[in-house]
PDB file of C-alpha atoms in Angstrom:
ATOM      1  CA  VAL A   2       9.224  13.416  -4.040  1.00  0.00           C
ATOM      2  CA  MET A   3      10.428  10.385  -2.119  1.00  0.00           C
ATOM      3  CA  GLU A   4       8.919   9.699   1.293  1.00  0.00           C
ATOM      4  CA  ILE A   5      11.608   8.896   3.867  1.00  0.00           C
ATOM      5  CA  LYS A   6      10.245   6.162   6.137  1.00  0.00           C
ATOM      6  CA  ASN A   7      12.999   6.117   8.778  1.00  0.00           C
ATOM      7  CA  LYS A   8      13.684   9.826   9.123  1.00  0.00           C
ATOM      8  CA  LEU A   9      15.748   9.632  12.304  1.00  0.00           C
ATOM      9  CA  ALA A  10      18.031   6.907  10.939  1.00  0.00           C
ATOM     10  CA  PHE A  11      18.277   8.914   7.693  1.00  0.00           C
ATOM     11  CA  TYR A  12      19.382  12.106   9.499  1.00  0.00           C
ATOM     12  CA  HIS A  13      21.843  10.167  11.664  1.00  0.00           C
ATOM     13  CA  ASN A  14      23.409   8.394   8.666  1.00  0.00           C
ATOM     14  CA  LYS A  15      23.562  11.582   6.568  1.00  0.00           C
ATOM     15  CA  ALA A  16      25.319  13.376   9.435  1.00  0.00           C
ATOM     16  CA  LYS A  17      27.917  10.580   9.657  1.00  0.00           C
ATOM     17  CA  GLN A  18      28.531  10.835   5.890  1.00  0.00           C
ATOM     18  CA  CYS A  19      28.899  14.612   6.115  1.00  0.00           C
ATOM     19  CA  ILE A  20      31.371  14.359   8.995  1.00  0.00           C
ATOM     20  CA  LYS A  21      33.495  11.886   7.016  1.00  0.00           C
ATOM     21  CA  ALA A  22      33.425  14.311   4.071  1.00  0.00           C
ATOM     22  CA  SER A  23      34.330  17.269   6.364  1.00  0.00           C
ATOM     23  CA  LYS A  24      30.995  18.961   5.623  1.00  0.00           C
ATOM     24  CA  LEU A  25      30.575  19.970   9.255  1.00  0.00           C
ATOM     25  CA  LEU A  26      27.917  22.658   8.862  1.00  0.00           C
ATOM     26  CA  GLU A  27      25.763  20.250   6.874  1.00  0.00           C
ATOM     27  CA  ALA A  28      26.356  17.513   9.464  1.00  0.00           C
ATOM     28  CA  ARG A  29      25.304  19.861  12.262  1.00  0.00           C
ATOM     29  CA  ASP A  30      22.131  20.747  10.376  1.00  0.00           C
ATOM     30  CA  TYR A  31      21.186  17.069   9.945  1.00  0.00           C
ATOM     31  CA  LEU A  32      21.805  16.431  13.644  1.00  0.00           C
ATOM     32  CA  ASP A  33      19.804  19.498  14.690  1.00  0.00           C
ATOM     33  CA  MET A  34      16.950  18.341  12.471  1.00  0.00           C
ATOM     34  CA  GLY A  35      17.153  14.878  14.003  1.00  0.00           C
ATOM     35  CA  ILE A  36      16.703  16.337  17.490  1.00  0.00           C
ATOM     36  CA  VAL A  37      13.690  18.356  16.321  1.00  0.00           C
ATOM     37  CA  VAL A  38      12.071  15.391  14.550  1.00  0.00           C
ATOM     38  CA  ALA A  39      12.699  13.075  17.519  1.00  0.00           C
ATOM     39  CA  THR A  40      11.089  15.621  19.840  1.00  0.00           C
ATOM     40  CA  MET A  41       8.121  16.061  17.477  1.00  0.00           C
ATOM     41  CA  ASN A  42       7.586  12.287  17.446  1.00  0.00           C
ATOM     42  CA  GLY A  43       7.257  12.306  21.230  1.00  0.00           C
ATOM     43  CA  LYS A  44       4.877  15.261  21.393  1.00  0.00           C
ATOM     44  CA  ASN A  45       1.284  16.052  20.625  1.00  0.00           C
ATOM     45  CA  PHE A  46       1.350  19.695  19.548  1.00  0.00           C
ATOM     46  CA  LEU A  47      -2.338  20.106  20.361  1.00  0.00           C
ATOM     47  CA  ASP A  48      -1.519  20.240  24.075  1.00  0.00           C
ATOM     48  CA  ASP A  49       1.064  21.841  26.342  1.00  0.00           C
ATOM     49  CA  GLU A  50       2.453  18.585  27.713  1.00  0.00           C
ATOM     50  CA  PRO A  51       6.232  18.077  27.490  1.00  0.00           C
ATOM     51  CA  CYS A  52       7.824  15.665  25.039  1.00  0.00           C
ATOM     52  CA  ASP A  53       7.442  11.988  26.000  1.00  0.00           C
ATOM     53  CA  ASP A  54      11.055  10.809  25.995  1.00  0.00           C
ATOM     54  CA  ASN A  55       9.914   7.195  26.493  1.00  0.00           C
ATOM     55  CA  TYR A  56       7.910   7.111  23.255  1.00  0.00           C
ATOM     56  CA  VAL A  57       9.415   4.543  20.877  1.00  0.00           C
ATOM     57  CA  VAL A  58      10.074   5.586  17.278  1.00  0.00           C
ATOM     58  CA  GLU A  59      12.054   3.598  14.724  1.00  0.00           C
ATOM     59  CA  GLY A  60      12.858   1.002  17.387  1.00  0.00           C
ATOM     60  CA  HIS A  61      14.333   3.340  20.021  1.00  0.00           C
ATOM     61  CA  THR A  62      13.020   5.807  22.581  1.00  0.00           C
ATOM     62  CA  VAL A  63      12.893   9.513  21.776  1.00  0.00           C
ATOM     63  CA  ALA A  64      15.409  10.035  24.610  1.00  0.00           C
ATOM     64  CA  LYS A  65      17.888   7.603  23.025  1.00  0.00           C
ATOM     65  CA  TRP A  66      17.570   9.261  19.608  1.00  0.00           C
ATOM     66  CA  LYS A  67      18.130  12.728  21.078  1.00  0.00           C
ATOM     67  CA  MET A  68      21.156  11.453  23.007  1.00  0.00           C
ATOM     68  CA  ARG A  69      22.632   9.907  19.833  1.00  0.00           C
ATOM     69  CA  PHE A  70      22.317  13.205  17.983  1.00  0.00           C
ATOM     70  CA  TRP A  71      23.731  15.255  20.886  1.00  0.00           C
ATOM     71  CA  VAL A  72      26.684  12.905  21.394  1.00  0.00           C
ATOM     72  CA  MET A  73      27.604  13.149  17.705  1.00  0.00           C
ATOM     73  CA  ILE A  74      27.326  16.951  17.859  1.00  0.00           C
ATOM     74  CA  GLU A  75      29.571  17.175  20.918  1.00  0.00           C
ATOM     75  CA  ASN A  76      32.096  14.506  19.868  1.00  0.00           C
ATOM     76  CA  ASN A  77      32.713  16.373  16.613  1.00  0.00           C
ATOM     77  CA  ASN A  78      32.695  19.861  18.184  1.00  0.00           C
ATOM     78  CA  LEU A  79      29.757  20.852  16.004  1.00  0.00           C
ATOM     79  CA  ASP A  80      28.296  22.799  18.923  1.00  0.00           C
ATOM     80  CA  LYS A  81      31.218  25.230  18.490  1.00  0.00           C
ATOM     81  CA  LEU A  82      30.182  26.155  14.938  1.00  0.00           C
ATOM     82  CA  SER A  83      28.396  29.455  14.462  1.00  0.00           C
ATOM     83  CA  TYR A  84      25.007  29.808  12.799  1.00  0.00           C
ATOM     84  CA  GLU A  85      25.080  32.193   9.859  1.00  0.00           C
TER      85      GLU A  85
END
């Protein structure tokens, strides 16, 4: 099993590839996962504190990563897709 070092960049790039290939459900899943992973990077799950959006991961803040994923979801109308 290969370890993915830059997970957020990986999810973002995979989503772009899926959108180009019209695999919209798959793209949405990669973007959703990116939001979850970005949030997990900015949070210590041992406490009840909210996610630290200013935490830097892979060269950008958690807030910037989440915004990138959300913008791609909205710009491609992936938020209109149903979950099955």
